[in-house]
XYZ file of C-alpha atoms in Angstrom:
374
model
C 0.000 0.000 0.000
C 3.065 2.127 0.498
C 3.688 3.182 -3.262
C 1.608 4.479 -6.387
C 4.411 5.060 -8.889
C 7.595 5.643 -8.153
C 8.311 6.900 -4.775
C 4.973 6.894 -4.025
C 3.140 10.445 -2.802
C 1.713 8.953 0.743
C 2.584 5.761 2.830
C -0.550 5.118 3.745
C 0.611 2.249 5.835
C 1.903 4.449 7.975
C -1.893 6.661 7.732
C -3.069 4.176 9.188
C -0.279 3.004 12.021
C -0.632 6.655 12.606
C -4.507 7.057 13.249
C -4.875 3.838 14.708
C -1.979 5.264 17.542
C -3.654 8.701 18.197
C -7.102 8.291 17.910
C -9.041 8.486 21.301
C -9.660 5.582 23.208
C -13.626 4.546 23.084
C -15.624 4.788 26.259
C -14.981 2.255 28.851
C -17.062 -1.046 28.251
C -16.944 -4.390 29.705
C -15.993 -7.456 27.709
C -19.299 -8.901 28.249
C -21.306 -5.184 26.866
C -19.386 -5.235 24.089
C -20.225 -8.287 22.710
C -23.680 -7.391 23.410
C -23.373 -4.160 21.511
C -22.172 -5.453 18.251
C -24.945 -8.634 18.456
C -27.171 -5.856 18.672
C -25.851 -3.694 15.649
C -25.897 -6.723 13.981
C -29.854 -7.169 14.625
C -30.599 -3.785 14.382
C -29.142 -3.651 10.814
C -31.148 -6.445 9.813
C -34.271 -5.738 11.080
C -33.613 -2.096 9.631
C -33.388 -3.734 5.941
C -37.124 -4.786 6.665
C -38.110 -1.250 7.957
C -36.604 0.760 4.875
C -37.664 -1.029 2.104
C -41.054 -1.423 3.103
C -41.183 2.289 3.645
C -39.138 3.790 0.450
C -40.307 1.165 -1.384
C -37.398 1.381 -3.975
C -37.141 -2.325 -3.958
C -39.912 -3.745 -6.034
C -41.391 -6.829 -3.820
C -40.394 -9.874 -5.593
C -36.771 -8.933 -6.776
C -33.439 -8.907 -4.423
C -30.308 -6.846 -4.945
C -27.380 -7.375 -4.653
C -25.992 -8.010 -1.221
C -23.666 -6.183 0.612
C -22.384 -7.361 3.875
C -22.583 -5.419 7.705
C -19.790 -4.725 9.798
C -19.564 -3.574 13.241
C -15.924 -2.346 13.270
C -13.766 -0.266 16.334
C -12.294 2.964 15.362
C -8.998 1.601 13.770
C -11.183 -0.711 12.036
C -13.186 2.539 10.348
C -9.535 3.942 9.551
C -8.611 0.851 7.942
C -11.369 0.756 5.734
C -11.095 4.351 4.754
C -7.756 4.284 3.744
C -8.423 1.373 1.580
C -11.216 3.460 -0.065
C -9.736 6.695 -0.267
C -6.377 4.939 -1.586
C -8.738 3.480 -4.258
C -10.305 6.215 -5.032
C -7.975 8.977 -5.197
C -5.120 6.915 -7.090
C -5.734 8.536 -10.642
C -4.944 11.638 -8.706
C -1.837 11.013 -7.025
C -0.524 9.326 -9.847
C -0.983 12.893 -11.445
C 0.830 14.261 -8.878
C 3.466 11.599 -8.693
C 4.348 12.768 -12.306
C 4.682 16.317 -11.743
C 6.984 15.572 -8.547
C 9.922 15.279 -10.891
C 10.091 18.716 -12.483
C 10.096 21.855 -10.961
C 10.766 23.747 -7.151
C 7.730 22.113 -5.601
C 8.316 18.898 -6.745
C 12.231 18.821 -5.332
C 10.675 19.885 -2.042
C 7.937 17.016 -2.193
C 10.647 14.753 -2.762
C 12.166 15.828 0.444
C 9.474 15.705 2.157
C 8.577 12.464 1.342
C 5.607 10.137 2.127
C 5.922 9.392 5.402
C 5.469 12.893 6.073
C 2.403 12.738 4.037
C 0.855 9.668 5.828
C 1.606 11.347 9.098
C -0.565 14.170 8.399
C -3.353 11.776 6.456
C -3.212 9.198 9.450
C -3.634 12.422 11.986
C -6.459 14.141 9.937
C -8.088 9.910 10.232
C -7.872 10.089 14.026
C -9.922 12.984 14.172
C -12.526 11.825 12.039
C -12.682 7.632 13.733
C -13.988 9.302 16.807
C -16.884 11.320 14.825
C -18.367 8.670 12.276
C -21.652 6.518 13.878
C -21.730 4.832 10.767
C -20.869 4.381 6.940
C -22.083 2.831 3.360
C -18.616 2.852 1.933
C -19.282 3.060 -1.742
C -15.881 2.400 -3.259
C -14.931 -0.027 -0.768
C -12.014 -2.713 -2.252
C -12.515 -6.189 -0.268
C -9.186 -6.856 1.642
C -8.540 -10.147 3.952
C -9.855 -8.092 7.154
C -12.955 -6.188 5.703
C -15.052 -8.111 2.770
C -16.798 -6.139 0.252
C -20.177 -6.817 -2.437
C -18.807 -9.048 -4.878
C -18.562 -6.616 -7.483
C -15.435 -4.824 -5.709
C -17.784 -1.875 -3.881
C -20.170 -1.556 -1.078
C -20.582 -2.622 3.101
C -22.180 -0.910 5.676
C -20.214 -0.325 8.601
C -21.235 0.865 11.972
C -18.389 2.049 14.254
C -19.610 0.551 18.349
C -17.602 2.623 20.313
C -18.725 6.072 18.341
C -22.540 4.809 18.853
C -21.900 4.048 22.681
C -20.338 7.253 23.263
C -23.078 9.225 21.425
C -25.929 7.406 22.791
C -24.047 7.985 26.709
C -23.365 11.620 25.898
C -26.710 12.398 24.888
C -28.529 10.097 27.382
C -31.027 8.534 25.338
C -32.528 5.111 25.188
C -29.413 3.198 23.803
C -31.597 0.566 22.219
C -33.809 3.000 20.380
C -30.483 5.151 19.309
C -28.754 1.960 17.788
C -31.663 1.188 16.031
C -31.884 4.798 14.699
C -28.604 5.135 13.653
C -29.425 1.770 11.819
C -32.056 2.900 9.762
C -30.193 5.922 8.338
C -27.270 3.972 7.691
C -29.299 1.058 6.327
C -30.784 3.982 3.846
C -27.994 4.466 2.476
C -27.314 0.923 1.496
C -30.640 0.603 -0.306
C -30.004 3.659 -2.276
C -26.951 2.341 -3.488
C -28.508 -1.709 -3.653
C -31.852 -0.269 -5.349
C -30.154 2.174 -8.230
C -27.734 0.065 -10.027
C -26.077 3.131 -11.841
C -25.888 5.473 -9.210
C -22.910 3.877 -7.249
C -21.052 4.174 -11.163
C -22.457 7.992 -11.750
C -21.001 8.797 -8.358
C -18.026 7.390 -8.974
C -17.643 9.091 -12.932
C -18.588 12.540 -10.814
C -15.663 12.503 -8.537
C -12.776 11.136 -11.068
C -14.261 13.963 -13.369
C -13.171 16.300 -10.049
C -10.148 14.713 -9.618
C -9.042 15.020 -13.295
C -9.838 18.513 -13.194
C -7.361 18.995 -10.221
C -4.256 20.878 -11.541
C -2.805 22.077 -8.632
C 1.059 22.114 -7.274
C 1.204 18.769 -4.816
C 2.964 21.380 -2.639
C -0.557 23.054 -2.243
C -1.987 20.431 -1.267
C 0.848 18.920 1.647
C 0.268 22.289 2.604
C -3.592 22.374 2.941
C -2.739 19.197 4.965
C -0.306 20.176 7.307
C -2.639 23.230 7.925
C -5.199 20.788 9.509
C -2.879 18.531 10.836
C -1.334 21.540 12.760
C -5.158 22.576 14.107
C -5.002 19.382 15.718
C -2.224 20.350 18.212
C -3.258 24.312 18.517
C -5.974 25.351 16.646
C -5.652 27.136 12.974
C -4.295 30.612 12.481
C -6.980 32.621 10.035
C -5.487 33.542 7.073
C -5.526 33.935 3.679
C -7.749 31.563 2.358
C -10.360 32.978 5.122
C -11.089 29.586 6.903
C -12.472 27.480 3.796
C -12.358 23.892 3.293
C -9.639 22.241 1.688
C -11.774 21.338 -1.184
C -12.952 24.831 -1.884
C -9.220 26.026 -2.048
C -7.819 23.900 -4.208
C -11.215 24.528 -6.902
C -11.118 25.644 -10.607
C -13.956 26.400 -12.464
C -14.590 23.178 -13.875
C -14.367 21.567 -10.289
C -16.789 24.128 -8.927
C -19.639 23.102 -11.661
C -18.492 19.167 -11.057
C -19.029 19.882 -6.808
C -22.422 22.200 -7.302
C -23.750 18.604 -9.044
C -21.903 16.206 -6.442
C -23.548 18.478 -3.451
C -27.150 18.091 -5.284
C -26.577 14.389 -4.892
C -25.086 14.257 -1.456
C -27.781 16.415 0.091
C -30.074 13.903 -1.691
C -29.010 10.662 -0.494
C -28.001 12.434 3.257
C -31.619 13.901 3.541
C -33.050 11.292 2.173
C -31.722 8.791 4.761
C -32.911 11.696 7.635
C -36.364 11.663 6.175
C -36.529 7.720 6.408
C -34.965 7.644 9.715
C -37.678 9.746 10.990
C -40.212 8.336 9.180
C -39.916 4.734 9.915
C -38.894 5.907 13.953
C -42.484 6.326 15.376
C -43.237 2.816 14.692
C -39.980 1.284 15.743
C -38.258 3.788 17.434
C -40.351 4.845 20.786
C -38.262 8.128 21.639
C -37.206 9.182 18.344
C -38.874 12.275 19.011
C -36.108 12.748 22.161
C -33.556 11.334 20.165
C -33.954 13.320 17.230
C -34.005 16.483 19.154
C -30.741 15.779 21.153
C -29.339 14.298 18.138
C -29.998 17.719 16.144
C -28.730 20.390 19.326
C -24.915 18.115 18.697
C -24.812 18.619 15.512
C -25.361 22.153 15.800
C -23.019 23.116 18.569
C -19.887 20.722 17.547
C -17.465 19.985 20.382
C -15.004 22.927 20.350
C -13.775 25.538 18.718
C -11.120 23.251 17.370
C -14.122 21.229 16.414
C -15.411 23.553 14.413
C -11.967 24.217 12.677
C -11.617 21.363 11.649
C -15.162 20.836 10.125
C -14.508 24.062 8.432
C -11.029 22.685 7.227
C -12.257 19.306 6.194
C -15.580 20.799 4.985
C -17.627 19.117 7.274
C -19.995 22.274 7.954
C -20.764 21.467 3.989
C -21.943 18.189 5.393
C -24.428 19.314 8.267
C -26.029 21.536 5.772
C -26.416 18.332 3.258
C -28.992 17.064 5.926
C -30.217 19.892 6.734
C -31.109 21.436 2.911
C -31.354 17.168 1.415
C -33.902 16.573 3.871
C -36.400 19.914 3.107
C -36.223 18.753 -0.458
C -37.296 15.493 0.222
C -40.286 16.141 2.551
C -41.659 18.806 0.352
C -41.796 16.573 -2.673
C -43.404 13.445 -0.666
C -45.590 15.961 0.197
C -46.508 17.213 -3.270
C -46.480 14.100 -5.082
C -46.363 11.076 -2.867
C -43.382 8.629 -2.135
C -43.632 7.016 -5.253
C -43.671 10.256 -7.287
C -40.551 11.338 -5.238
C -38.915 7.898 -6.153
C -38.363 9.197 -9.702
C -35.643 10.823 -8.485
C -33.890 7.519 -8.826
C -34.593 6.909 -12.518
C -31.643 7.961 -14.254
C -29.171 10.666 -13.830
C -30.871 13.068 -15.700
C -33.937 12.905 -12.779
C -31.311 13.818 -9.834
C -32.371 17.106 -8.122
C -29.543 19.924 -9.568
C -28.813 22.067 -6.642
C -30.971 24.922 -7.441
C -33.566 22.545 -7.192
C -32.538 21.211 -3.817
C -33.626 24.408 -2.078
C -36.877 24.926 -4.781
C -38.225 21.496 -4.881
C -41.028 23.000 -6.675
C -38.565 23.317 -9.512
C -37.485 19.507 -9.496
C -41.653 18.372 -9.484
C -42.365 20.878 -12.777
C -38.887 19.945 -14.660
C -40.050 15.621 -14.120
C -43.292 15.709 -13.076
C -45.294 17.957 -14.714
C -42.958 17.881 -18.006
C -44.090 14.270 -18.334
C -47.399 14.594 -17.800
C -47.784 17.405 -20.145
């Protein structure tokens, strides 16, 4: 895993040596509870199959996708997985970079800094986020020995124990009810991805499309990292770039038009998996009024200032409003039309909500409703 041509542009074995050593320790739990906590995930995410499809009803009775499996992983076991996914995914890119290494005043200075330095700052930027995640449908997730995959190379649900524990302490809620919550949205996101053959494929095309746009000195972006890296030990110095995400700086045009159409989609299938979440709850879910409330006032507040650095850094406040903005757009047109009328949306690319149309959803019923009927 150490090299992608040549020298290779991050050791991402030592990422992950590197996360797995500095992330926080999970909340104290006996033996005993924490078997009892993953056979419980485990039930929870079957039962919440059941609950979702019956509800969406993206899965025509009758016919069965493709299968996908569940893990309940610890926090290095969420790191380890990521890496292998974002080392999939981003390896068109670094090979890019890789090749422009060897010309040039930035690329003698990448040379010196070398990978290790790299994976140092990726496997620091991992231990924040291992503590944060409740759960995951990795997408482009490669099958290794350790963490299976669908048998088409992509796609497993994880759930992350010790994140759910803590959450479901630090809010004080029912922990039964919360695991089963966190379940269903999670669980969402699998059938999304299960139910819509192409959209795991149109994702995918999206992002490589943003990646091959990416023309940017590989000193910019060690830079970007060591910026958050550095928040890590004493919080972020404002400057130049005026607190925006990594992503945002390193934008061209092209990338900007690629990301307004990835954040229609994201704010889809993040809202979408709210809306479910609440919708199934009141049958399954006895406080998901409490929980939901709670669950909303922490993702408002974040945990610190260097919290909220970070989120901005990483942007992660892009994320919050993906529920927030996804999930208006998906209640108004179940409203309007019905759930099978909103379950058009999953027809072919050309039916995805653009994000204009995310905040007017009135837009997205005239332009594939109304346009069909007329």
């Amino acid at each position: 895993m150490t090299s992608i041509g040549g020298a290779g542009m991050v050791d991402w074995n030592l990422a992950v040596a590197t996360a797995t050593r500095l992330v926080r320790p999970g909340p104290e739990i006996s033996r005993e509870e924490a078997r009892e906590v993953v056979a419980e995930l485990r039930r929870h995410a079957k039962a919440a199959e059941e609950h979702v499809r019956s509800f969406t009803r993206m899965i025509p009775e009758g016919t069965e996708p493709e299968d996908t499996p569940v893990l309940v992983v610890d926090r290095a076991g969420w790191i380890k997985a990521n890496v292998a996914g974002f080392r999939e995914l981003l390896r068109p890119l670094l090979e890019k970079m890789e090749e422009r290494r060897g010309g040039g005043a930035g690329g003698a200075v990448l040379g010196a800094v070398g990978s290790k330095v790299t994976g140092v700052e990726v496997g620091m930027l991992l231990s924040f986020l291992a503590s944060r995640v409740l759960g995951q449908y990795e997408t482009f997730a490669p099958a290794t020995r350790e963490l299976p995959a669908s048998a088409d190379g992509g796609g497993r649900l994880l759930l992350v124990a010790p994140n759910i524990v803590h959450v479901e302490r630090e809010l004080e809620v029912d922990p039964h009810d919360f695991r089963l919550w966190v379940a269903l949205h999670e669980e969402t996101h699998r059938t999304q991805f299960t139910a819509v053959p192409w959209l795991r494929d149109h994702l995918q095309g999206e992002i490589q499309s943003f990646l091959d746009e990416t023309d940017v000195d590989p000193m910019t972006v060690l830079e970007r990292l060591r910026e958050a890296a550095q928040s890590l030990a004493g919080g972020r110095p404002e400057g130049e770039d005026g607190g925006r995400s990594l992503v945002e700086i390193v934008q061209t045009p092209a990338q900007r038009e690629i990301l307004g159409r990835l954040t229609a989609v994201m704010s889809l299938l993040e809202g979408h998996a709210d809306y479910v979440m609440d919708g199934v709850g009141p049958e399954v879910v006895s406080s998901v009024g409490e929980i939901r409330e709670k669950f909303q006032q922490r993702r408002a507040r974040g945990a610190s200032r260097l919290d909220q650095a970070l989120r901005k850094l990483l942007g992660l406040d892009a994320k919050l409003r993906q529920y927030r903005d996804g999930e208006r757009f998906v209640r108004a047109v179940v409203d309007e039309v019905g759930m099978d009328g909103f379950n058009r949306v999953w027809t072919s690319p050309n039916t995805l909500p653009t994000k204009a149309e995310i905040a007017k959803p009135e837009d997205w019923i005239a332009r594939v409703h109304r346009k069909a009927e007329s």
